[in-house]
PDB file of C-alpha atoms and ligand atoms in Angstrom:
ATOM      1  CA  MET D   1      10.768   7.316  10.306  1.00 98.00           C
ATOM      2  CA  GLY D   2      10.609  10.957  12.106  1.00 98.00           C
ATOM      3  CA  VAL D   3       7.302  10.915  14.518  1.00 98.00           C
ATOM      4  CA  VAL D   4       5.185  14.130  13.940  1.00 98.00           C
ATOM      5  CA  ASN D   5       2.440  13.586  16.997  1.00 96.00           C
ATOM      6  CA  VAL D   6      -0.232  16.548  16.023  1.00 96.00           C
ATOM      7  CA  THR D   7      -2.023  15.665  19.392  1.00 94.00           C
ATOM      8  CA  PRO D   8      -3.037  16.851  22.768  1.00 94.00           C
ATOM      9  CA  ASP D   9      -2.624  13.732  24.635  1.00 92.00           C
ATOM     10  CA  SER D  10       0.642  11.542  22.884  1.00 92.00           C
ATOM     11  CA  PHE D  11       2.736   9.742  26.052  1.00 91.00           C
ATOM     12  CA  SER D  12       5.945  11.927  25.227  1.00 92.00           C
ATOM     13  CA  ASP D  13       5.120  15.251  23.320  1.00 93.00           C
ATOM     14  CA  GLY D  14       1.178  15.380  23.530  1.00 92.00           C
ATOM     15  CA  GLY D  15       0.051  19.698  23.045  1.00 90.00           C
ATOM     16  CA  ARG D  16       3.816  20.392  22.111  1.00 93.00           C
ATOM     17  CA  TYR D  17       2.769  20.447  18.392  1.00 92.00           C
ATOM     18  CA  LEU D  18      -0.781  20.736  18.054  1.00 91.00           C
ATOM     19  CA  ALA D  19      -1.123  23.363  16.118  1.00 93.00           C
ATOM     20  CA  ALA D  20      -0.271  23.418  12.591  1.00 95.00           C
ATOM     21  CA  GLU D  21       2.552  25.663  12.367  1.00 96.00           C
ATOM     22  CA  ASP D  22       4.232  23.643  14.948  1.00 97.00           C
ATOM     23  CA  ALA D  23       3.987  20.155  13.786  1.00 97.00           C
ATOM     24  CA  VAL D  24       5.194  21.962  10.355  1.00 98.00           C
ATOM     25  CA  ALA D  25       8.335  23.017  11.474  1.00 98.00           C
ATOM     26  CA  HIS D  26       9.078  20.323  13.950  1.00 98.00           C
ATOM     27  CA  GLY D  27       8.568  17.998  10.270  1.00 98.00           C
ATOM     28  CA  ARG D  28      11.157  20.476   9.182  1.00 98.00           C
ATOM     29  CA  GLN D  29      13.378  20.052  11.560  1.00 98.00           C
ATOM     30  CA  LEU D  30      13.071  15.907  11.801  1.00 98.00           C
ATOM     31  CA  ALA D  31      13.557  16.180   7.855  1.00 98.00           C
ATOM     32  CA  ALA D  32      16.603  18.516   8.180  1.00 98.00           C
ATOM     33  CA  GLU D  33      18.001  15.913  10.596  1.00 98.00           C
ATOM     34  CA  GLY D  34      18.006  13.307   8.013  1.00 98.00           C
ATOM     35  CA  ALA D  35      14.378  11.484   8.787  1.00 98.00           C
ATOM     36  CA  ASP D  36      13.462   9.793   5.158  1.00 98.00           C
ATOM     37  CA  ILE D  37       9.749   9.101   6.589  1.00 98.00           C
ATOM     38  CA  LEU D  38       7.808  11.358   8.489  1.00 98.00           C
ATOM     39  CA  ASP D  39       4.927   9.782  10.452  1.00 98.00           C
ATOM     40  CA  ILE D  40       2.002  11.691  11.142  1.00 98.00           C
ATOM     41  CA  GLY D  41      -0.762  11.056  13.756  1.00 97.00           C
ATOM     42  CA  GLY D  42      -3.646  13.058  14.844  1.00 97.00           C
ATOM     43  CA  GLU D  43      -4.560  10.379  17.465  1.00 95.00           C
ATOM     44  CA  SER D  44      -2.606   9.368  20.383  1.00 93.00           C
ATOM     45  CA  THR D  45      -2.882   5.019  21.652  1.00 89.00           C
ATOM     46  CA  ARG D  46      -1.650   6.143  24.642  1.00 86.00           C
ATOM     47  CA  PRO D  47      -2.699   2.718  26.842  1.00 79.00           C
ATOM     48  CA  ALA D  48      -4.755   3.525  29.871  1.00 73.00           C
ATOM     49  CA  GLY D  49      -3.112   2.515  33.113  1.00 62.00           C
ATOM     50  CA  THR D  50      -1.411   3.509  36.474  1.00 47.00           C
ATOM     51  CA  VAL D  51       1.387   5.307  35.194  1.00 54.00           C
ATOM     52  CA  TYR D  52      -0.661   7.063  31.850  1.00 54.00           C
ATOM     53  CA  GLY D  53      -3.553   7.661  33.563  1.00 61.00           C
ATOM     54  CA  GLU D  54      -6.804   7.432  31.603  1.00 68.00           C
ATOM     55  CA  GLY D  55      -5.390   6.827  28.133  1.00 77.00           C
ATOM     56  CA  ALA D  56      -5.929   8.508  24.934  1.00 80.00           C
ATOM     57  CA  GLN D  57      -9.898   9.988  24.171  1.00 79.00           C
ATOM     58  CA  PRO D  58     -11.236   9.214  20.747  1.00 86.00           C
ATOM     59  CA  VAL D  59     -10.936  11.276  18.283  1.00 93.00           C
ATOM     60  CA  THR D  60     -13.666  11.902  16.006  1.00 96.00           C
ATOM     61  CA  GLU D  61     -12.875  11.437  11.941  1.00 97.00           C
ATOM     62  CA  ASP D  62     -13.354  15.549  11.618  1.00 97.00           C
ATOM     63  CA  GLU D  63     -11.100  16.174  14.314  1.00 97.00           C
ATOM     64  CA  GLU D  64      -8.354  13.960  13.147  1.00 97.00           C
ATOM     65  CA  LEU D  65      -8.555  15.266   9.606  1.00 98.00           C
ATOM     66  CA  ARG D  66      -8.430  19.139  10.788  1.00 97.00           C
ATOM     67  CA  ARG D  67      -5.141  18.196  12.668  1.00 97.00           C
ATOM     68  CA  VAL D  68      -3.085  16.163  10.329  1.00 98.00           C
ATOM     69  CA  LEU D  69      -4.677  17.524   6.641  1.00 98.00           C
ATOM     70  CA  PRO D  70      -2.755  20.918   7.109  1.00 97.00           C
ATOM     71  CA  VAL D  71       0.742  19.400   8.180  1.00 98.00           C
ATOM     72  CA  ILE D  72       0.571  16.918   5.366  1.00 98.00           C
ATOM     73  CA  GLU D  73      -0.114  19.771   2.896  1.00 97.00           C
ATOM     74  CA  ARG D  74       2.485  22.135   4.061  1.00 97.00           C
ATOM     75  CA  LEU D  75       4.794  19.014   4.259  1.00 98.00           C
ATOM     76  CA  ARG D  76       4.134  18.059   0.608  1.00 96.00           C
ATOM     77  CA  SER D  77       4.819  20.956  -0.813  1.00 89.00           C
ATOM     78  CA  ASP D  78       8.427  20.871   0.414  1.00 92.00           C
ATOM     79  CA  ASP D  79       9.282  18.026  -1.809  1.00 86.00           C
ATOM     80  CA  GLY D  80      10.983  16.261   1.316  1.00 94.00           C
ATOM     81  CA  PRO D  81      10.578  13.051   3.058  1.00 98.00           C
ATOM     82  CA  ALA D  82       8.152  10.685   1.823  1.00 98.00           C
ATOM     83  CA  LEU D  83       4.983  11.034   4.599  1.00 98.00           C
ATOM     84  CA  SER D  84       2.917   8.581   6.366  1.00 98.00           C
ATOM     85  CA  ILE D  85       0.032   9.162   8.154  1.00 98.00           C
ATOM     86  CA  ASP D  86      -0.699   7.078  11.478  1.00 98.00           C
ATOM     87  CA  SER D  87      -4.367   6.352  11.456  1.00 98.00           C
ATOM     88  CA  THR D  88      -6.747   3.161  11.818  1.00 97.00           C
ATOM     89  CA  LYS D  89      -9.596   5.511   9.807  1.00 97.00           C
ATOM     90  CA  PRO D  90     -10.348   4.675   6.185  1.00 98.00           C
ATOM     91  CA  GLY D  91     -11.827   8.357   6.039  1.00 98.00           C
ATOM     92  CA  VAL D  92      -8.797   9.988   7.251  1.00 98.00           C
ATOM     93  CA  ALA D  93      -5.817   7.635   5.256  1.00 98.00           C
ATOM     94  CA  ARG D  94      -8.119   8.378   1.801  1.00 98.00           C
ATOM     95  CA  ALA D  95      -7.939  12.282   2.622  1.00 98.00           C
ATOM     96  CA  ALA D  96      -4.022  12.113   3.555  1.00 98.00           C
ATOM     97  CA  LEU D  97      -3.388   9.783   0.356  1.00 98.00           C
ATOM     98  CA  ALA D  98      -4.848  12.384  -1.596  1.00 98.00           C
ATOM     99  CA  ALA D  99      -3.178  15.473   0.238  1.00 98.00           C
ATOM    100  CA  GLY D 100       0.260  14.200  -0.488  1.00 97.00           C
ATOM    101  CA  ALA D 101       0.736  10.733   1.457  1.00 98.00           C
ATOM    102  CA  THR D 102       2.440   7.404   0.137  1.00 98.00           C
ATOM    103  CA  ILE D 103       2.100   5.788   3.144  1.00 98.00           C
ATOM    104  CA  VAL D 104      -0.525   4.414   5.664  1.00 98.00           C
ATOM    105  CA  ASN D 105       0.655   3.266   9.227  1.00 98.00           C
ATOM    106  CA  ASP D 106      -2.627   1.580  10.804  1.00 98.00           C
ATOM    107  CA  VAL D 107      -1.589   0.416  14.281  1.00 97.00           C
ATOM    108  CA  SER D 108      -4.650  -2.044  13.845  1.00 97.00           C
ATOM    109  CA  ALA D 109      -2.867  -4.045  10.932  1.00 98.00           C
ATOM    110  CA  LEU D 110      -6.796  -3.336   9.109  1.00 98.00           C
ATOM    111  CA  ARG D 111      -8.645  -4.899  11.892  1.00 96.00           C
ATOM    112  CA  PHE D 112     -10.660  -1.694  12.849  1.00 95.00           C
ATOM    113  CA  GLU D 113     -12.146  -0.521  10.294  1.00 95.00           C
ATOM    114  CA  PRO D 114     -13.509  -2.792   6.742  1.00 94.00           C
ATOM    115  CA  ASP D 115     -12.926  -0.300   4.590  1.00 97.00           C
ATOM    116  CA  MET D 116      -9.394   0.463   5.537  1.00 98.00           C
ATOM    117  CA  ALA D 117      -7.878  -2.372   3.257  1.00 98.00           C
ATOM    118  CA  GLY D 118      -9.685  -0.901   0.414  1.00 98.00           C
ATOM    119  CA  VAL D 119      -8.356   2.570   0.532  1.00 98.00           C
ATOM    120  CA  VAL D 120      -4.656   1.136   0.719  1.00 98.00           C
ATOM    121  CA  ALA D 121      -5.224  -1.067  -2.275  1.00 98.00           C
ATOM    122  CA  ASP D 122      -6.638   1.780  -4.602  1.00 98.00           C
ATOM    123  CA  SER D 123      -4.625   4.205  -3.648  1.00 97.00           C
ATOM    124  CA  LYS D 124      -1.467   1.648  -4.262  1.00 94.00           C
ATOM    125  CA  ALA D 125      -0.216   3.204  -1.066  1.00 98.00           C
ATOM    126  CA  THR D 126       2.581   1.170   1.389  1.00 98.00           C
ATOM    127  CA  CYS D 127       1.140   0.118   4.301  1.00 98.00           C
ATOM    128  CA  CYS D 128       2.748  -0.694   7.538  1.00 98.00           C
ATOM    129  CA  LEU D 129       0.901  -3.941   9.612  1.00 98.00           C
ATOM    130  CA  MET D 130       1.245  -3.630  13.273  1.00 98.00           C
ATOM    131  CA  HIS D 131       0.777  -5.984  16.080  1.00 98.00           C
ATOM    132  CA  MET D 132      -1.274  -4.867  18.873  1.00 96.00           C
ATOM    133  CA  LEU D 133      -3.637  -7.117  21.528  1.00 94.00           C
ATOM    134  CA  GLY D 134      -6.716  -6.039  22.032  1.00 82.00           C
ATOM    135  CA  GLU D 135      -7.249  -2.045  21.331  1.00 83.00           C
ATOM    136  CA  PRO D 136      -5.170   0.626  23.271  1.00 83.00           C
ATOM    137  CA  ARG D 137      -7.690   1.927  25.990  1.00 81.00           C
ATOM    138  CA  THR D 138      -6.824  -2.040  27.159  1.00 83.00           C
ATOM    139  CA  MET D 139      -3.726  -3.300  25.902  1.00 85.00           C
ATOM    140  CA  GLN D 140      -2.170  -2.903  28.580  1.00 84.00           C
ATOM    141  CA  SER D 141      -4.229  -5.032  31.369  1.00 84.00           C
ATOM    142  CA  ASP D 142      -2.336  -7.594  32.091  1.00 86.00           C
ATOM    143  CA  PRO D 143      -1.167  -8.583  28.330  1.00 91.00           C
ATOM    144  CA  ARG D 144      -0.551 -12.802  28.162  1.00 93.00           C
ATOM    145  CA  TYR D 145       1.221 -14.804  25.701  1.00 96.00           C
ATOM    146  CA  ASP D 146       2.755 -18.674  25.553  1.00 95.00           C
ATOM    147  CA  ASP D 147       5.310 -17.374  23.659  1.00 97.00           C
ATOM    148  CA  VAL D 148       4.830 -13.656  22.673  1.00 98.00           C
ATOM    149  CA  VAL D 149       7.623 -13.892  19.186  1.00 98.00           C
ATOM    150  CA  SER D 150       5.246 -16.908  18.130  1.00 98.00           C
ATOM    151  CA  GLU D 151       2.100 -15.612  18.399  1.00 98.00           C
ATOM    152  CA  VAL D 152       3.157 -11.890  16.963  1.00 98.00           C
ATOM    153  CA  LYS D 153       4.723 -13.842  14.031  1.00 98.00           C
ATOM    154  CA  ALA D 154       1.556 -15.791  13.395  1.00 98.00           C
ATOM    155  CA  PHE D 155      -0.687 -12.655  13.541  1.00 98.00           C
ATOM    156  CA  LEU D 156       1.498 -11.095  10.975  1.00 98.00           C
ATOM    157  CA  GLU D 157       1.696 -13.681   8.640  1.00 98.00           C
ATOM    158  CA  GLU D 158      -2.307 -13.865   8.815  1.00 98.00           C
ATOM    159  CA  ARG D 159      -2.706 -10.010   8.368  1.00 98.00           C
ATOM    160  CA  LEU D 160      -0.164  -9.993   5.284  1.00 98.00           C
ATOM    161  CA  ALA D 161      -1.959 -12.696   3.802  1.00 98.00           C
ATOM    162  CA  PHE D 162      -5.257 -11.206   4.816  1.00 98.00           C
ATOM    163  CA  ALA D 163      -3.604  -7.547   3.302  1.00 98.00           C
ATOM    164  CA  THR D 164      -2.720  -9.490  -0.052  1.00 98.00           C
ATOM    165  CA  GLY D 165      -5.765 -10.854  -0.334  1.00 98.00           C
ATOM    166  CA  GLU D 166      -7.609  -7.588  -0.309  1.00 98.00           C
ATOM    167  CA  GLY D 167      -5.343  -6.771  -3.271  1.00 98.00           C
ATOM    168  CA  ILE D 168      -2.310  -4.834  -1.658  1.00 98.00           C
ATOM    169  CA  PRO D 169       0.526  -6.331  -2.806  1.00 98.00           C
ATOM    170  CA  GLU D 170       3.198  -7.904  -0.996  1.00 98.00           C
ATOM    171  CA  GLU D 171       5.992  -5.380  -1.950  1.00 98.00           C
ATOM    172  CA  LYS D 172       3.584  -2.471  -0.401  1.00 98.00           C
ATOM    173  CA  LEU D 173       3.435  -4.183   2.733  1.00 99.00           C
ATOM    174  CA  TRP D 174       5.606  -3.765   6.480  1.00 99.00           C
ATOM    175  CA  LEU D 175       5.304  -5.421   9.607  1.00 99.00           C
ATOM    176  CA  ASP D 176       6.072  -3.827  12.957  1.00 98.00           C
ATOM    177  CA  PRO D 177       6.081  -6.399  16.017  1.00 98.00           C
ATOM    178  CA  GLY D 178       4.310  -3.269  17.673  1.00 98.00           C
ATOM    179  CA  ILE D 179       6.427  -3.043  20.952  1.00 98.00           C
ATOM    180  CA  GLY D 180       4.363  -1.642  24.152  1.00 96.00           C
ATOM    181  CA  PHE D 181       0.821  -2.193  22.270  1.00 96.00           C
ATOM    182  CA  GLY D 182      -0.312  -4.889  24.872  1.00 95.00           C
ATOM    183  CA  LYS D 183       3.395  -6.144  25.974  1.00 97.00           C
ATOM    184  CA  THR D 184       4.885  -5.783  29.351  1.00 97.00           C
ATOM    185  CA  LEU D 185       9.106  -5.255  29.993  1.00 98.00           C
ATOM    186  CA  GLU D 186       9.885  -8.847  29.645  1.00 98.00           C
ATOM    187  CA  HIS D 187       7.465  -9.209  26.249  1.00 98.00           C
ATOM    188  CA  ASN D 188       8.954  -5.998  24.630  1.00 98.00           C
ATOM    189  CA  LEU D 189      12.838  -7.355  25.354  1.00 98.00           C
ATOM    190  CA  GLU D 190      11.916 -10.775  24.112  1.00 98.00           C
ATOM    191  CA  LEU D 191      10.796  -9.617  20.728  1.00 98.00           C
ATOM    192  CA  LEU D 192      13.361  -7.321  20.160  1.00 98.00           C
ATOM    193  CA  ARG D 193      16.046  -9.961  21.636  1.00 98.00           C
ATOM    194  CA  ARG D 194      14.350 -12.171  18.439  1.00 98.00           C
ATOM    195  CA  LEU D 195      13.400  -9.769  16.475  1.00 98.00           C
ATOM    196  CA  ASN D 196      15.315 -11.763  13.580  1.00 98.00           C
ATOM    197  CA  GLU D 197      12.202 -14.066  13.837  1.00 98.00           C
ATOM    198  CA  ILE D 198       9.418 -11.663  12.437  1.00 98.00           C
ATOM    199  CA  VAL D 199      12.642 -10.192   9.776  1.00 98.00           C
ATOM    200  CA  ALA D 200      12.493 -13.932   8.366  1.00 98.00           C
ATOM    201  CA  ILE D 201       8.666 -13.606   7.512  1.00 98.00           C
ATOM    202  CA  GLY D 202      10.676 -11.718   4.244  1.00 98.00           C
ATOM    203  CA  ARG D 203       9.038  -8.006   4.674  1.00 98.00           C
ATOM    204  CA  PRO D 204      11.081  -4.737   5.976  1.00 98.00           C
ATOM    205  CA  VAL D 205      10.319  -5.215   9.771  1.00 99.00           C
ATOM    206  CA  VAL D 206       9.242  -1.297  11.696  1.00 99.00           C
ATOM    207  CA  VAL D 207      10.065  -0.513  14.609  1.00 98.00           C
ATOM    208  CA  GLY D 208       8.902   1.856  17.606  1.00 98.00           C
ATOM    209  CA  THR D 209      10.635   1.515  20.678  1.00 98.00           C
ATOM    210  CA  SER D 210      11.415   5.694  21.225  1.00 98.00           C
ATOM    211  CA  ARG D 211      11.072   7.398  24.394  1.00 98.00           C
ATOM    212  CA  LYS D 212       8.772   3.930  25.777  1.00 98.00           C
ATOM    213  CA  SER D 213       7.792   3.040  29.066  1.00 97.00           C
ATOM    214  CA  PHE D 214       9.665  -0.610  29.021  1.00 98.00           C
ATOM    215  CA  LEU D 215      12.767   1.863  28.721  1.00 98.00           C
ATOM    216  CA  GLY D 216      11.716   4.058  31.880  1.00 98.00           C
ATOM    217  CA  LYS D 217      10.770   0.357  33.457  1.00 98.00           C
ATOM    218  CA  ILE D 218      15.046  -0.539  33.581  1.00 98.00           C
ATOM    219  CA  THR D 219      16.514   3.424  33.373  1.00 98.00           C
ATOM    220  CA  GLY D 220      14.145   4.806  35.508  1.00 98.00           C
ATOM    221  CA  ARG D 221      13.851   8.188  33.132  1.00 98.00           C
ATOM    222  CA  VAL D 222      10.741  10.222  31.921  1.00 97.00           C
ATOM    223  CA  GLU D 223       9.816   9.992  28.418  1.00 97.00           C
ATOM    224  CA  ASP D 224      12.101  13.159  27.766  1.00 96.00           C
ATOM    225  CA  ALA D 225      15.022  11.633  29.079  1.00 98.00           C
ATOM    226  CA  ARG D 226      14.914   7.752  27.425  1.00 98.00           C
ATOM    227  CA  LEU D 227      17.479   8.801  24.484  1.00 98.00           C
ATOM    228  CA  PRO D 228      19.948   6.306  25.513  1.00 98.00           C
ATOM    229  CA  GLY D 229      17.533   3.270  25.841  1.00 98.00           C
ATOM    230  CA  THR D 230      15.995   4.330  22.749  1.00 98.00           C
ATOM    231  CA  ILE D 231      19.545   4.050  20.581  1.00 98.00           C
ATOM    232  CA  ALA D 232      19.906   0.896  22.553  1.00 98.00           C
ATOM    233  CA  THR D 233      17.177  -0.663  21.256  1.00 98.00           C
ATOM    234  CA  ASN D 234      17.402   0.603  17.776  1.00 98.00           C
ATOM    235  CA  VAL D 235      20.731  -0.451  17.446  1.00 98.00           C
ATOM    236  CA  ILE D 236      19.520  -4.030  18.407  1.00 98.00           C
ATOM    237  CA  ALA D 237      17.225  -3.779  16.190  1.00 98.00           C
ATOM    238  CA  LEU D 238      18.981  -3.132  13.127  1.00 98.00           C
ATOM    239  CA  GLU D 239      21.530  -5.744  13.916  1.00 98.00           C
ATOM    240  CA  ARG D 240      18.750  -8.124  14.120  1.00 98.00           C
ATOM    241  CA  GLY D 241      17.319  -7.265  10.901  1.00 98.00           C
ATOM    242  CA  ALA D 242      15.023  -4.105  10.963  1.00 98.00           C
ATOM    243  CA  SER D 243      14.787  -1.574   8.132  1.00 98.00           C
ATOM    244  CA  ILE D 244      12.607   1.027   9.151  1.00 98.00           C
ATOM    245  CA  PHE D 245      13.219   3.075  12.756  1.00 99.00           C
ATOM    246  CA  ARG D 246      10.208   4.866  14.257  1.00 98.00           C
ATOM    247  CA  VAL D 247      11.787   7.790  16.419  1.00 98.00           C
ATOM    248  CA  HIS D 248      11.009  11.007  18.044  1.00 98.00           C
ATOM    249  CA  ASP D 249      15.018  12.115  18.006  1.00 98.00           C
ATOM    250  CA  VAL D 250      15.959  11.764  14.207  1.00 98.00           C
ATOM    251  CA  ALA D 251      19.673  12.915  14.260  1.00 98.00           C
ATOM    252  CA  PRO D 252      20.896  11.305  16.943  1.00 98.00           C
ATOM    253  CA  VAL D 253      19.158   7.673  16.397  1.00 98.00           C
ATOM    254  CA  ARG D 254      20.288   8.081  12.911  1.00 98.00           C
ATOM    255  CA  GLU D 255      24.102   8.776  13.900  1.00 98.00           C
ATOM    256  CA  ALA D 256      24.095   5.753  16.108  1.00 98.00           C
ATOM    257  CA  LEU D 257      22.361   3.652  13.234  1.00 98.00           C
ATOM    258  CA  ALA D 258      25.195   4.406  10.360  1.00 98.00           C
ATOM    259  CA  VAL D 259      27.893   3.535  12.907  1.00 98.00           C
ATOM    260  CA  ALA D 260      26.111   0.420  13.750  1.00 98.00           C
ATOM    261  CA  ALA D 261      25.252  -0.613  10.061  1.00 97.00           C
ATOM    262  CA  ALA D 262      28.746  -0.058   9.176  1.00 97.00           C
ATOM    263  CA  THR D 263      30.159  -2.339  11.847  1.00 97.00           C
ATOM    264  CA  VAL D 264      27.575  -4.914  11.156  1.00 94.00           C
ATOM    265  CA  ALA D 265      27.806  -4.551   7.338  1.00 91.00           C
ATOM    266  CA  ALA D 266      29.392  -7.648   5.623  1.00 76.00           C
ATOM    267  CA  HIS D 267      32.569  -7.002   3.247  1.00 66.00           C
ATOM    268  CA  GLY D 268      34.215  -8.650   1.049  1.00 50.00           C
TER     269      GLY D 268
HETATM  270  N1  LIG V 301       3.857   3.887  18.542  1.00 50.17           N
HETATM  271  C1  LIG V 301       3.124   4.268  18.480  1.00 50.17           C
HETATM  272  C2  LIG V 301       2.222   5.068  18.071  1.00 50.17           C
HETATM  273  N2  LIG V 301       2.208   4.461  16.439  1.00 50.17           N
HETATM  274  N3  LIG V 301       3.315   3.061  14.918  1.00 50.17           N
HETATM  275  C3  LIG V 301       3.924   1.853  14.294  1.00 50.17           C
HETATM  276  N4  LIG V 301       4.073   1.212  13.103  1.00 50.17           N
HETATM  277  N5  LIG V 301       4.901   1.335  15.642  1.00 50.17           N
HETATM  278  C4  LIG V 301       4.452   1.985  16.719  1.00 50.17           C
HETATM  279  O1  LIG V 301       5.479   1.238  17.747  1.00 50.17           O
HETATM  280  C5  LIG V 301       4.187   2.992  17.090  1.00 50.17           C
HETATM  281  C6  LIG V 301       2.990   3.574  16.082  1.00 50.17           C
HETATM  282  C7  LIG V 301       3.113   5.310  19.862  1.00 50.17           C
HETATM  283  O2  LIG V 301       4.020   6.221  19.847  1.00 50.17           O
HETATM  284  P1  LIG V 301       4.014   7.654  19.663  1.00 50.17           P
HETATM  285  O3  LIG V 301       3.189   8.514  18.584  1.00 50.17           O
HETATM  286  O4  LIG V 301       4.811   8.417  20.106  1.00 50.17           O
HETATM  287  O5  LIG V 301       2.490   8.233  20.890  1.00 50.17           O
HETATM  288  P2  LIG V 301       1.022   8.248  20.808  1.00 50.17           P
HETATM  289  O6  LIG V 301       0.725   6.776  20.377  1.00 50.17           O
HETATM  290  O7  LIG V 301       0.726   8.510  22.779  1.00 50.17           O
HETATM  291  O8  LIG V 301       0.638   9.468  20.202  1.00 50.17           O
END
């Protein structure tokens, strides 16, 4: 899953693809690099905190639509990778699905807006349910868990039950532990180390480690220089059973995952 951020303030590439033509060109580049899915977002979830400054500013529905719709319409006409809308707003998801997206990536796991579940159910879209502690602006202020993996797992099981109860078929649901969303470095590492426990729920697991700050805490590298850490964590996630890898750098991660997958594949 390649990331297309049509935002001025995303943590690693904010402002780079804010113009629709730049975002479309970037999406085409990621498609050429082998992305199976393009995840298109018009609102950053960058948290507030010392390394982030103020955090991302909330975006109105109109502005979010103005950013993402032209990009979805043009990428759709390419007949390329499946398109995912990264949004928590039902109005944005509905319009994106009408324009050709087939996946809703809701980082609130259908919690922020009561209408979101119905939009997904009615459209028969696939939906990614992600764990987040609290909400983006506050999630990084002293997150605490007794056992992060059990708590994230219980949350995802509850959200899965909620989503199916709202009429979204289980086969349409993906789960994501939400790396970096209300987690310390240790929490993120523990979730990756024990990702098999999340995989055991029985739905495809999405992981998003790409360029995130916990990698910088280990390597000392800035966002653009976190590809080695991104590759290491995605390889571990694959070995632990993840199946969708949300990344900014599709070609190198895809290549690393092809080798990792060949290595772990069972034969005979
Ligand atoms: N991470 C980000 C955004 N959306 N969605 C899922 N399912 N999983 C993730 O880990 C995830 C996500 C944050 O990354 P990015 O889009 O690059 O930054 P920003 O939110 O600042 O736009």
